[in-house]
Coordinates of C-alpha atoms in Angstrom, one line a residue:
X117 CA 0.0 0.0 0.0
X118 CA 1.1 3.6 -0.6
X119 CA 1.1 4.3 3.1
X120 CA 3.7 1.6 3.7
X121 CA 6.5 4.0 2.7
X122 CA 7.8 6.1 5.6
X123 CA 8.2 9.9 5.2
X124 CA 12.0 10.1 5.2
X125 CA 12.2 13.8 4.1
X126 CA 12.1 16.8 6.4
X127 CA 12.0 20.4 5.1
X128 CA 13.1 23.1 7.5
X129 CA 14.3 26.0 5.5
X130 CA 12.9 29.4 4.4
X131 CA 10.5 28.4 1.6
X132 CA 7.0 29.6 0.4
X133 CA 4.8 26.7 -0.7
X134 CA 1.5 27.4 -2.5
X135 CA -1.0 24.7 -3.2
X136 CA -3.2 25.2 -6.3
X137 CA -6.1 22.7 -6.1
X138 CA -8.4 21.9 -9.0
X139 CA -12.0 22.2 -7.7
X140 CA -13.7 21.8 -11.1
X141 CA -16.5 19.4 -12.0
X142 CA -14.2 17.3 -14.1
X143 CA -12.3 16.4 -10.9
X144 CA -15.4 15.9 -8.8
X145 CA -16.0 15.9 -5.1
X146 CA -14.5 12.5 -4.4
X147 CA -11.2 13.2 -6.2
X148 CA -11.1 16.7 -4.6
X149 CA -11.1 15.0 -1.2
X150 CA -8.2 12.9 -2.3
X151 CA -6.4 16.0 -3.4
X152 CA -6.9 17.5 0.1
X153 CA -5.6 14.3 1.7
X154 CA -2.4 14.5 -0.5
X155 CA -1.9 18.1 0.4
X156 CA -2.2 17.3 4.1
X157 CA 0.3 14.4 3.7
X158 CA 2.8 16.8 2.1
X159 CA 2.5 19.0 5.2
X160 CA 3.8 16.2 7.4
X161 CA 7.3 16.7 6.1
X162 CA 7.2 20.5 6.5
X163 CA 8.5 22.5 9.4
X164 CA 5.8 25.1 9.2
X165 CA 6.8 28.3 11.0
X166 CA 6.6 32.0 10.1
X167 CA 10.4 32.1 9.8
X168 CA 10.8 28.9 7.9
X169 CA 8.2 27.1 5.8
X170 CA 5.0 29.0 4.9
X171 CA 2.0 27.3 3.3
X172 CA -1.0 28.8 1.4
X173 CA -3.8 27.4 -0.8
X174 CA -5.8 28.5 -3.8
X175 CA -8.7 26.5 -5.2
X176 CA -9.6 27.1 -8.9
X177 CA -12.4 26.1 -11.2
X178 CA -14.1 28.8 -13.3
X179 CA -12.3 31.4 -11.3
X180 CA -9.5 31.2 -8.7
X181 CA -10.4 31.5 -5.0
X182 CA -7.9 32.2 -2.2
X183 CA -8.6 29.7 0.5
X184 CA -5.9 31.0 2.9
X185 CA -2.7 33.1 2.3
X186 CA 0.8 31.9 3.3
X187 CA 0.9 34.0 6.5
X188 CA -2.4 32.8 8.0
X189 CA -1.4 29.8 10.1
X190 CA 1.7 29.4 12.3
X191 CA 1.8 25.6 12.9
X192 CA 1.5 22.4 10.9
X193 CA -1.7 21.3 12.8
X194 CA -3.5 24.6 12.0
X195 CA -2.7 24.3 8.3
X196 CA -3.8 20.6 8.1
X197 CA -7.1 21.4 9.9
X198 CA -7.7 24.3 7.5
X199 CA -7.1 22.0 4.5
X200 CA -9.6 19.5 5.8
X201 CA -12.3 22.1 6.0
X202 CA -11.9 23.3 2.4
X203 CA -15.2 23.0 0.5
X204 CA -15.4 21.7 -3.1
X205 CA -16.7 24.6 -5.3
X206 CA -17.3 23.1 -8.7
X207 CA -17.1 24.8 -12.1
X208 CA -15.2 24.7 -15.3
X209 CA -11.4 23.9 -15.4
X210 CA -9.7 27.3 -16.0
X211 CA -6.1 26.4 -15.1
X212 CA -4.7 29.2 -17.3
X213 CA -6.8 31.9 -15.5
X214 CA -5.6 30.6 -12.1
X215 CA -2.0 30.8 -13.2
X216 CA -2.5 34.4 -14.4
X217 CA -4.1 35.2 -11.1
X218 CA -0.9 34.1 -9.3
X219 CA 1.3 36.0 -11.8
X220 CA -0.6 39.1 -11.1
X221 CA -1.1 38.8 -7.3
X222 CA 2.1 36.9 -6.5
X223 CA 2.1 34.3 -3.6
X224 CA -0.5 35.8 -1.2
X225 CA 1.2 36.3 2.2
X226 CA 4.6 35.3 0.8
X227 CA 8.0 36.9 1.4
X228 CA 10.4 38.7 -0.9
X229 CA 12.2 37.2 -4.0
X230 CA 15.1 35.9 -1.9
X231 CA 12.8 33.1 -0.5
X232 CA 12.4 30.1 -2.8
X233 CA 8.8 29.7 -4.1
X234 CA 7.2 26.3 -4.9
X235 CA 3.9 26.0 -6.7
X236 CA 2.2 22.6 -6.3
X237 CA -0.7 22.1 -8.8
X238 CA -3.0 19.2 -8.1
X239 CA -5.3 18.7 -11.1
X240 CA -6.6 16.2 -13.7
X241 CA -4.9 18.3 -16.4
X242 CA -8.1 18.9 -18.4
X243 CA -8.0 22.6 -18.7
X244 CA -10.6 24.3 -20.9
X245 CA -8.1 27.0 -22.0
X246 CA -4.5 27.3 -22.9
X247 CA -2.0 27.0 -20.1
X248 CA 1.3 27.2 -22.1
X249 CA 2.0 31.0 -21.8
X250 CA 1.2 31.5 -18.1
X251 CA 3.0 28.3 -17.1
X252 CA 6.1 29.4 -19.0
X253 CA 6.0 32.8 -17.4
X254 CA 5.6 31.3 -14.0
X255 CA 8.7 29.2 -14.4
X256 CA 10.7 32.1 -15.9
X257 CA 10.1 34.0 -12.7
X258 CA 12.0 31.3 -10.8
X259 CA 9.0 29.5 -9.3
X260 CA 9.5 25.7 -9.0
X261 CA 6.3 24.1 -10.4
X262 CA 5.2 20.6 -9.5
X263 CA 2.2 19.1 -11.3
X264 CA 0.4 16.3 -9.4
X265 CA -2.1 14.2 -11.3
X266 CA -5.4 13.2 -9.7
X267 CA -8.2 10.8 -10.9
X268 CA -7.5 10.0 -14.6
X269 CA -5.2 12.9 -15.6
X270 CA -4.2 14.2 -19.0
X271 CA -0.5 13.7 -18.6
X272 CA 0.6 15.8 -21.6
X273 CA -0.8 18.9 -20.0
X274 CA 0.7 18.1 -16.6
X275 CA 4.2 17.7 -18.3
X276 CA 3.7 21.1 -19.9
X277 CA 2.9 22.7 -16.6
X278 CA 5.8 21.3 -14.6
X279 CA 9.4 22.5 -14.2
X280 CA 12.3 20.7 -15.9
X281 CA 13.2 17.9 -15.6
X282 CA 9.6 16.8 -15.8
X283 CA 10.3 13.3 -14.7
X284 CA 11.1 14.8 -11.2
X285 CA 8.3 17.3 -11.2
X286 CA 5.3 15.3 -12.4
X287 CA 3.8 13.1 -9.8
X288 CA 0.6 11.0 -9.1
X289 CA -1.5 11.6 -6.0
X290 CA -2.5 7.9 -5.9
X291 CA 0.9 6.9 -4.6
X292 CA 0.8 9.4 -1.8
X293 CA 3.8 8.7 0.5
X294 CA 6.3 7.9 -2.2
X295 CA 5.1 10.9 -4.3
X296 CA 5.7 13.1 -1.2
X297 CA 9.2 11.8 -0.8
X298 CA 9.9 12.2 -4.5
X299 CA 8.6 15.8 -4.5
X300 CA 10.9 16.9 -1.7
X301 CA 13.9 14.9 -2.9
X302 CA 13.7 16.9 -6.1
X303 CA 14.5 20.1 -4.1
X304 CA 18.0 21.1 -3.2
X305 CA 19.6 19.8 0.0
X306 CA 19.4 23.3 1.4
X307 CA 15.6 23.0 1.6
X308 CA 15.0 19.3 2.4
X309 CA 17.1 16.5 3.9
X310 CA 16.8 12.8 4.6
X311 CA 16.0 12.1 8.2
X312 CA 15.7 8.3 8.4
X313 CA 19.2 6.6 8.6
X314 CA 19.8 4.1 5.8
X315 CA 16.8 5.3 3.7
X316 CA 16.8 7.2 0.4
X317 CA 14.4 8.1 -2.3
X318 CA 15.0 7.0 -5.8
X319 CA 13.1 7.2 -9.1
X320 CA 12.6 4.4 -11.6
X321 CA 10.8 4.1 -15.0
X322 CA 7.2 3.1 -14.9
X323 CA 3.9 3.6 -16.7
X324 CA 0.9 5.7 -15.7
X325 CA -2.6 4.9 -16.9
X326 CA -5.5 7.1 -17.7
X327 CA -9.0 6.6 -19.2
X328 CA -9.9 8.6 -22.2
X329 CA -12.9 8.6 -24.6
X330 CA -12.5 7.6 -28.2
X331 CA -15.1 7.8 -31.0
X332 CA -16.1 4.4 -32.3
X333 CA -18.2 3.9 -35.4
X334 CA -21.4 2.3 -34.3
X335 CA -23.3 2.1 -37.6
X336 CA -25.2 4.1 -40.2
X337 CA -28.6 5.7 -40.5
X338 CA -30.6 7.2 -43.4
X339 CA -30.1 10.9 -43.6
X340 CA -31.2 13.6 -46.0
X341 CA -28.7 15.8 -47.8
X342 CA -29.3 19.0 -49.7
X343 CA -29.1 19.3 -53.5
X344 CA -28.1 22.2 -55.8
X345 CA -31.2 21.4 -57.8
X346 CA -34.3 23.2 -56.7
X347 CA -36.9 21.2 -54.7
X348 CA -34.6 18.1 -54.7
X349 CA -33.1 16.2 -51.8
X350 CA -31.0 13.1 -51.7
X351 CA -31.2 10.3 -49.3
X352 CA -27.8 8.9 -48.1
X353 CA -26.2 6.9 -45.3
X354 CA -24.6 8.9 -42.6
X355 CA -22.3 7.4 -39.9
X356 CA -23.1 7.7 -36.2
X357 CA -20.6 7.2 -33.4
X358 CA -20.5 6.3 -29.8
X359 CA -17.9 7.2 -27.2
X360 CA -15.8 4.3 -25.8
X361 CA -13.6 4.6 -22.7
X362 CA -10.2 3.1 -23.2
X363 CA -7.2 2.7 -20.9
X364 CA -4.1 4.4 -22.2
X365 CA -0.5 4.0 -20.9
X366 CA 1.9 6.8 -20.6
X367 CA 5.7 6.3 -19.9
X368 CA 6.7 8.1 -16.7
X369 CA 9.0 7.9 -13.7
X370 CA 7.8 6.8 -10.2
X371 CA 9.5 7.1 -6.8
X372 CA 10.2 4.5 -4.2
X373 CA 11.7 4.7 -0.7
X374 CA 14.7 2.3 -0.2
X375 CA 15.8 1.6 3.3
X376 CA 18.9 -0.6 3.1
X377 CA 19.0 -3.7 5.1
X378 CA 15.4 -3.4 6.4
X379 CA 12.4 -5.7 6.1
X380 CA 10.5 -2.7 4.7
X381 CA 12.8 -2.7 1.7
X382 CA 12.0 -6.4 1.0
X383 CA 8.3 -5.7 1.3
X384 CA 8.4 -2.7 -1.0
X385 CA 10.5 -4.6 -3.6
X386 CA 7.8 -7.2 -3.7
X387 CA 5.2 -4.5 -4.3
X388 CA 7.3 -2.8 -7.0
X389 CA 7.6 -6.1 -8.9
X390 CA 3.8 -5.8 -9.4
X391 CA 3.6 -2.0 -9.5
X392 CA 0.3 -1.8 -11.4
X393 CA -2.3 -4.1 -9.9
X394 CA -4.3 -4.0 -13.2
X395 CA -1.5 -5.7 -15.1
X396 CA -2.9 -9.1 -14.3
X397 CA -6.3 -8.0 -15.8
X398 CA -8.3 -9.1 -12.8
X399 CA -11.7 -7.8 -13.9
X400 CA -13.8 -10.5 -15.6
X401 CA -16.7 -10.3 -18.1
X402 CA -15.5 -7.1 -19.8
X403 CA -15.0 -5.1 -16.6
X404 CA -12.6 -2.2 -16.6
X405 CA -9.8 -2.2 -14.0
X406 CA -9.1 1.1 -12.2
X407 CA -5.8 1.1 -10.1
X408 CA -5.9 2.6 -6.6
X409 CA -2.3 3.0 -5.5
X410 CA 0.3 0.2 -5.6
X411 CA -1.7 -2.8 -4.7
X412 CA -5.4 -2.0 -4.8
X413 CA -7.9 -1.7 -7.6
X414 CA -11.6 -1.7 -8.3
X415 CA -13.6 -2.9 -11.3
X416 CA -16.2 -1.0 -13.3
X417 CA -18.5 -3.9 -14.2
X418 CA -21.0 -4.2 -17.1
X419 CA -24.6 -4.1 -16.3
X420 CA -25.8 -7.3 -14.6
X421 CA -22.4 -8.1 -13.1
X422 CA -20.8 -7.2 -9.9
X423 CA -20.7 -10.2 -7.6
X424 CA -17.5 -9.8 -5.6
X425 CA -14.8 -7.3 -6.6
X426 CA -14.0 -8.8 -10.0
X427 CA -17.4 -8.8 -11.8
X428 CA -17.4 -12.6 -11.5
X429 CA -21.1 -13.2 -10.7
X430 CA -24.4 -12.1 -11.9
X431 CA -26.3 -9.5 -9.8
X432 CA -29.5 -10.4 -8.1
X433 CA -32.4 -10.3 -10.7
X434 CA -30.0 -11.4 -13.4
X435 CA -29.5 -15.0 -14.6
X436 CA -26.6 -16.7 -16.2
X437 CA -27.2 -17.7 -19.8
X438 CA -26.8 -21.5 -20.6
X439 CA -23.7 -20.6 -22.6
X440 CA -22.2 -19.4 -19.3
X441 CA -20.9 -16.4 -21.2
X442 CA -23.1 -13.5 -20.1
X443 CA -25.8 -12.4 -17.6
X444 CA -29.3 -12.3 -18.9
X445 CA -31.2 -9.2 -17.8
X446 CA -34.7 -9.9 -16.4
X447 CA -37.6 -9.3 -18.7
X448 CA -38.9 -5.9 -17.5
X449 CA -41.7 -3.8 -18.6
X450 CA -43.9 -1.0 -17.2
X451 CA -47.2 -2.6 -17.8
X452 CA -48.7 -0.5 -15.1
X453 CA -50.3 2.7 -16.4
X454 CA -48.8 5.7 -14.5
X455 CA -47.7 9.3 -15.1
X456 CA -44.0 9.1 -14.2
X457 CA -41.9 12.1 -13.5
X458 CA -38.1 11.8 -12.8
X459 CA -36.8 14.6 -10.5
X460 CA -33.1 14.8 -11.1
X461 CA -30.7 16.7 -8.8
X462 CA -28.6 19.0 -10.9
X463 CA -26.9 20.9 -8.1
X464 CA -23.2 21.4 -7.4
X465 CA -23.6 18.8 -4.7
X466 CA -23.9 15.9 -7.1
X467 CA -21.2 17.2 -9.4
X468 CA -21.1 17.0 -13.2
X469 CA -20.0 13.4 -13.0
X470 CA -23.0 12.4 -10.8
X471 CA -25.4 14.3 -13.1
X472 CA -24.1 12.5 -16.2
X473 CA -24.4 9.2 -14.3
X474 CA -28.1 9.9 -13.5
X475 CA -28.7 10.7 -17.2
X476 CA -27.1 7.4 -18.2
X477 CA -29.1 5.5 -15.6
X478 CA -32.3 7.1 -16.7
X479 CA -31.7 6.2 -20.4
X480 CA -30.7 2.7 -19.5
X481 CA -33.8 2.3 -17.3
X482 CA -36.2 3.5 -20.0
X483 CA -34.5 1.4 -22.6
X484 CA -35.0 -1.7 -20.4
X485 CA -38.7 -1.1 -19.4
X486 CA -40.4 1.0 -22.1
X487 CA -42.0 -0.4 -25.2
X488 CA -44.1 1.1 -28.1
X489 CA -47.3 0.1 -26.4
X490 CA -46.3 1.1 -22.8
X491 CA -49.2 2.8 -21.0
X492 CA -46.8 5.0 -19.0
X493 CA -46.3 8.7 -19.6
X494 CA -42.8 9.9 -18.8
X495 CA -41.4 13.3 -18.0
X496 CA -38.2 14.7 -16.5
X497 CA -37.6 17.6 -14.2
X498 CA -34.3 18.9 -12.8
X499 CA -33.5 21.2 -9.9
X500 CA -30.8 23.0 -8.0
X501 CA -31.7 26.4 -6.6
X502 CA -34.4 26.6 -9.2
X503 CA -36.7 23.9 -10.8
X504 CA -37.2 23.3 -14.5
X505 CA -39.4 20.7 -16.3
X506 CA -37.6 20.4 -19.7
X507 CA -39.5 17.2 -20.6
X508 CA -43.3 17.4 -19.7
X509 CA -45.0 14.2 -18.7
X510 CA -46.4 12.6 -21.8
X511 CA -44.6 15.0 -24.1
X512 CA -42.9 12.2 -26.1
X513 CA -44.9 9.3 -27.5
X514 CA -41.8 7.6 -29.0
X515 CA -38.6 6.4 -27.2
X516 CA -36.3 8.0 -29.8
X517 CA -37.6 11.5 -29.1
X518 CA -37.5 10.9 -25.3
X519 CA -33.9 9.7 -25.4
X520 CA -32.9 12.7 -27.6
X521 CA -34.4 15.1 -25.1
X522 CA -32.6 13.4 -22.2
X523 CA -29.3 13.7 -24.0
X524 CA -30.0 17.4 -24.3
X525 CA -30.3 18.0 -20.6
X526 CA -27.4 20.1 -19.3
X527 CA -25.8 20.3 -15.8
X528 CA -26.5 23.6 -14.0
X529 CA -24.9 23.5 -10.6
X530 CA -26.1 25.7 -7.8
X531 CA -27.7 25.0 -4.4
X532 CA -29.6 21.8 -3.4
X533 CA -33.2 22.9 -2.7
X534 CA -34.9 19.5 -2.7
X535 CA -37.9 20.7 -0.6
X536 CA -38.6 23.5 -3.0
X537 CA -38.4 21.1 -6.0
X538 CA -40.9 18.7 -4.4
X539 CA -43.4 21.4 -3.8
X540 CA -42.9 22.7 -7.4
X541 CA -43.5 19.4 -9.1
X542 CA -46.6 18.8 -6.9
X543 CA -48.0 22.0 -8.2
X544 CA -46.8 22.0 -11.8
X545 CA -45.4 18.6 -12.7
X546 CA -48.5 17.0 -14.0
X547 CA -51.4 18.1 -16.2
X548 CA -54.4 19.0 -14.1
X549 CA -57.1 18.6 -16.7
X550 CA -58.1 15.6 -18.8
X551 CA -58.2 15.7 -22.6
X552 CA -62.0 15.0 -22.6
X553 CA -64.3 16.5 -20.0
X554 CA -66.1 13.3 -19.1
X555 CA -63.0 11.0 -19.2
X556 CA -61.3 10.3 -15.9
X557 CA -57.7 11.5 -15.8
X558 CA -56.9 8.9 -13.0
X559 CA -53.5 7.5 -13.8
X560 CA -51.4 7.3 -10.6
X561 CA -48.8 9.9 -10.4
X562 CA -45.3 8.8 -9.5
X563 CA -42.2 11.0 -8.8
X564 CA -38.8 9.3 -8.7
X565 CA -36.2 11.5 -6.9
X566 CA -32.6 11.0 -8.0
X567 CA -30.1 12.7 -5.6
X568 CA -26.8 12.2 -3.9
X569 CA -26.7 15.5 -2.0
X570 CA -28.3 16.5 1.2
X571 CA -30.9 19.2 0.8
X572 CA -30.1 22.8 2.0
X573 CA -33.8 23.4 2.8
X574 CA -36.4 21.4 4.8
X575 CA -37.9 18.5 3.0
X576 CA -40.4 17.0 5.4
X577 CA -43.2 19.5 5.0
X578 CA -42.7 19.7 1.2
X579 CA -42.8 15.9 0.9
X580 CA -46.0 15.7 2.9
X581 CA -47.5 18.4 0.7
X582 CA -46.7 16.3 -2.4
X583 CA -48.0 13.0 -0.8
X584 CA -51.2 14.7 0.3
X585 CA -51.8 15.5 -3.4
X586 CA -51.7 11.8 -4.2
X587 CA -48.1 11.8 -5.5
X588 CA -46.4 8.4 -5.0
X589 CA -42.8 9.3 -4.1
X590 CA -39.8 7.1 -4.7
X591 CA -36.3 8.1 -3.6
X592 CA -33.1 6.9 -5.3
X593 CA -29.7 7.8 -3.8
X594 CA -26.5 6.7 -2.1
X595 CA -26.3 5.7 1.5
X596 CA -25.1 9.2 2.3
X597 CA -28.8 10.5 1.9
X598 CA -30.6 7.3 3.1
X599 CA -32.3 9.1 6.1
X600 CA -33.4 12.1 4.0
X601 CA -34.9 9.8 1.3
X602 CA -36.9 8.0 3.9
X603 CA -38.1 11.4 5.2
X604 CA -39.2 12.3 1.6
X605 CA -41.0 9.1 0.7
X606 CA -42.5 8.5 4.2
X607 CA -41.9 4.8 3.7
X608 CA -38.4 3.1 3.8
X609 CA -39.8 0.5 1.3
X610 CA -40.0 3.3 -1.3
X611 CA -36.3 4.2 -1.0
X612 CA -33.6 2.6 -3.2
X613 CA -30.1 3.0 -1.9
X614 CA -27.0 2.1 -3.9
X615 CA -23.5 1.4 -2.5
X616 CA -21.4 2.8 -5.3
X617 CA -21.9 4.3 -8.8
X618 CA -21.7 0.8 -10.5
X619 CA -24.4 -0.5 -8.1
X620 CA -26.8 2.2 -9.2
X621 CA -27.3 0.5 -12.6
X622 CA -28.1 -2.8 -10.9
X623 CA -31.1 -1.2 -9.2
X624 CA -33.2 -1.0 -12.4
X625 CA -35.3 -4.1 -11.7
X626 CA -36.0 -2.9 -8.2
X627 CA -37.1 0.6 -9.4
X628 CA -39.4 -1.1 -11.9
X629 CA -41.1 -3.0 -9.1
X630 CA -41.4 0.1 -6.9
X631 CA -43.0 2.1 -9.6
X632 CA -45.6 -0.5 -10.4
X633 CA -46.3 -1.2 -6.7
X634 CA -48.5 1.9 -6.8
X635 CA -51.0 -0.2 -8.7
X636 CA -51.1 -3.0 -6.1
X637 CA -53.0 -1.7 -3.1
X638 CA -53.5 -4.0 -0.1
X639 CA -57.3 -4.2 -0.5
X640 CA -59.0 -6.6 -2.9
X641 CA -59.6 -5.3 -6.4
X642 CA -62.9 -5.4 -8.2
X643 CA -63.6 -6.0 -11.9
X644 CA -63.6 -3.0 -14.2
X645 CA -66.3 -2.1 -16.7
X646 CA -64.4 0.0 -19.3
X647 CA -67.7 1.6 -20.5
X648 CA -68.6 3.0 -17.0
X649 CA -68.5 5.9 -16.9
X650 CA -69.3 6.2 -20.6
X651 CA -66.1 7.5 -22.4
X652 CA -68.0 8.3 -25.6
X653 CA -69.1 11.9 -26.2
X654 CA -72.2 13.3 -27.9
X655 CA -74.5 10.4 -27.1
X656 CA -72.0 7.8 -28.6
X657 CA -72.6 4.3 -27.5
X658 CA -69.8 2.4 -25.7
X659 CA -69.5 -1.2 -26.8
X660 CA -67.2 -3.6 -24.9
X661 CA -64.8 -5.8 -26.7
X662 CA -62.2 -8.3 -25.3
X663 CA -59.8 -6.1 -23.5
X664 CA -61.0 -2.9 -25.1
X665 CA -64.0 -0.9 -26.1
X666 CA -65.2 1.2 -29.2
X667 CA -67.5 4.1 -29.6
X668 CA -70.4 3.8 -32.0
X669 CA -70.9 7.4 -33.2
X670 CA -74.0 8.9 -34.9
X671 CA -73.2 12.1 -36.8
X672 CA -69.8 12.3 -35.0
X673 CA -66.4 10.8 -35.5
X674 CA -63.1 10.4 -33.6
X675 CA -61.9 8.1 -30.9
X676 CA -64.7 9.4 -28.5
X677 CA -67.1 10.9 -31.0
X678 CA -65.7 14.3 -30.4
X679 CA -65.7 15.7 -34.0
X680 CA -68.9 16.4 -36.0
X681 CA -69.1 14.6 -39.4
X682 CA -69.3 17.4 -42.1
X683 CA -71.7 15.5 -44.4
X684 CA -74.8 14.3 -42.6
X685 CA -75.1 11.5 -40.2
X686 CA -73.2 8.3 -40.3
X687 CA -75.4 5.2 -40.2
X688 CA -75.0 2.8 -37.2
X689 CA -73.7 -0.6 -38.0
X690 CA -73.2 -3.8 -36.1
X691 CA -69.7 -4.0 -37.5
X692 CA -67.0 -1.4 -36.7
X693 CA -67.9 1.7 -38.7
X694 CA -65.5 4.3 -40.0
X695 CA -66.5 6.8 -37.3
X696 CA -65.9 4.3 -34.5
X697 CA -62.7 3.7 -32.6
X698 CA -61.3 0.7 -30.7
X699 CA -59.5 1.7 -27.5
X700 CA -56.9 -0.8 -26.4
X701 CA -56.0 -1.2 -22.7
X702 CA -53.1 -3.0 -21.0
X703 CA -54.0 -6.4 -19.8
X704 CA -53.5 -5.4 -16.2
X705 CA -56.5 -3.0 -16.5
X706 CA -58.9 -5.5 -18.2
X707 CA -59.8 -7.4 -15.1
X708 CA -58.8 -5.3 -12.1
X709 CA -59.5 -1.8 -11.0
X710 CA -56.3 -1.2 -8.9
X711 CA -55.2 1.6 -11.3
X712 CA -58.7 3.1 -11.4
X713 CA -59.4 3.6 -7.8
X714 CA -58.0 7.1 -7.7
X715 CA -60.3 10.2 -7.4
X716 CA -60.9 12.5 -10.3
X717 CA -58.2 15.2 -10.5
X718 CA -59.1 18.7 -11.5

């Protein structure tokens, strides 16, 4: 493990050290916490004192923000405590703007030019603007720049940011202790020195990995192209692509701590012989291996897998095909007739990464359960400080249009006002009037809340307000918000908690069951007469058929005799006439009234 390496360096000279932490959405809240841990570990080797080592911190995303200047704290303990309380801000990755800020302001709270200055950038290297010019100017001023990669970094940009030689100034936060020793060993002996007898820090060639997205040809579709001829178009085949995540290796140099003659050295040498735990390809069934330090990893499993840590078994609700080669997803469908609104958290608390994960989950869920004849109407709302309903319930009648609209949803950031969002969708999330005046608009109304961030406003009263208006609330989130989800739904059985991002996608069958449980009340269900009350307008006669009905219209036409026939009256006929309409219903509504026990909504 990375923590096995002792901190053998000690830095007790006059030096100003400024941390520049990437707090953008591309890094995310989880990796930002790891950046803070790495910065705190670096402080363990510093003799922090106003006359010796001074430490400050700037967090950057869309704009730079001074967390604390170099002259704020006098001791190591104070600095480490302040680093722990730093809050993730979110935003775009404007590394160049942050460097220009330091060039203009200098090291806040720092000393004069005679004191060495060290800038430690901890980032994923995915800046949305150019960093070349400000990084060059920073190094020309005599500042030593270290670039520390976090998450799945873009190594090329980190090499451009760092001082020469880059093999000594580009590090990886995943190997915390050895990276700390490597960082300080790169400084002159006048700044840092070895404190553990018989130990030294050395570098060696290694490979770093990162995950990047590549376009992959997925097929062709018929498209229309313009023509120079008037009123003429040509049909053609156009390619469409999908993004595929691939693991890419980058040559680099790593650091190791060698303590001659000790058992620790033998232990570390055994670890170094297997430096990358993913080299053995431990993830099965197409899982992607993600290294965590020297000897740990985790697997990103395909849908349906996840038993154990290596994607070796099928998840509950999935079955192994007879070929033993893949997991068979359960046959799912939303045969229950409901108005279904997904309420997605789009606040800074869930991060861009979490929001994109919810979009992918939503698309995968709808792809698994929706069919062309599904009686369910679907809509999507998203919230942060404000609430929006970009996809109205029932707006799309085809899956393609629905998926396209979901793809167009954009992350907004902002505060997490879940209570306000619940009250808003209770008032505006569903159509309040039926299409025809004498036809009951009595489909149950279900709201699925997707969140991974605790609300900044009260939720209990707003949730009760929604439930009192016959909204069936289901909460989906991580264990971090389990208690709040139970408070929202009013029933722990209506909450779905996932343990990690991969586990979220394995909750699709459970969510399907929860949604359709609204149509299964405890009391006995009575048979339904689809013609009572009469759905036909203008004195049309409702005639029952197996699993459906049709309206026999006289002088009127349309599904419910709602449009007058322009030429006289249409004769009645024992067979299905032109002006009549067969109305199909799902099988679950042909015999039972569970979905029709709700009061008329106005």
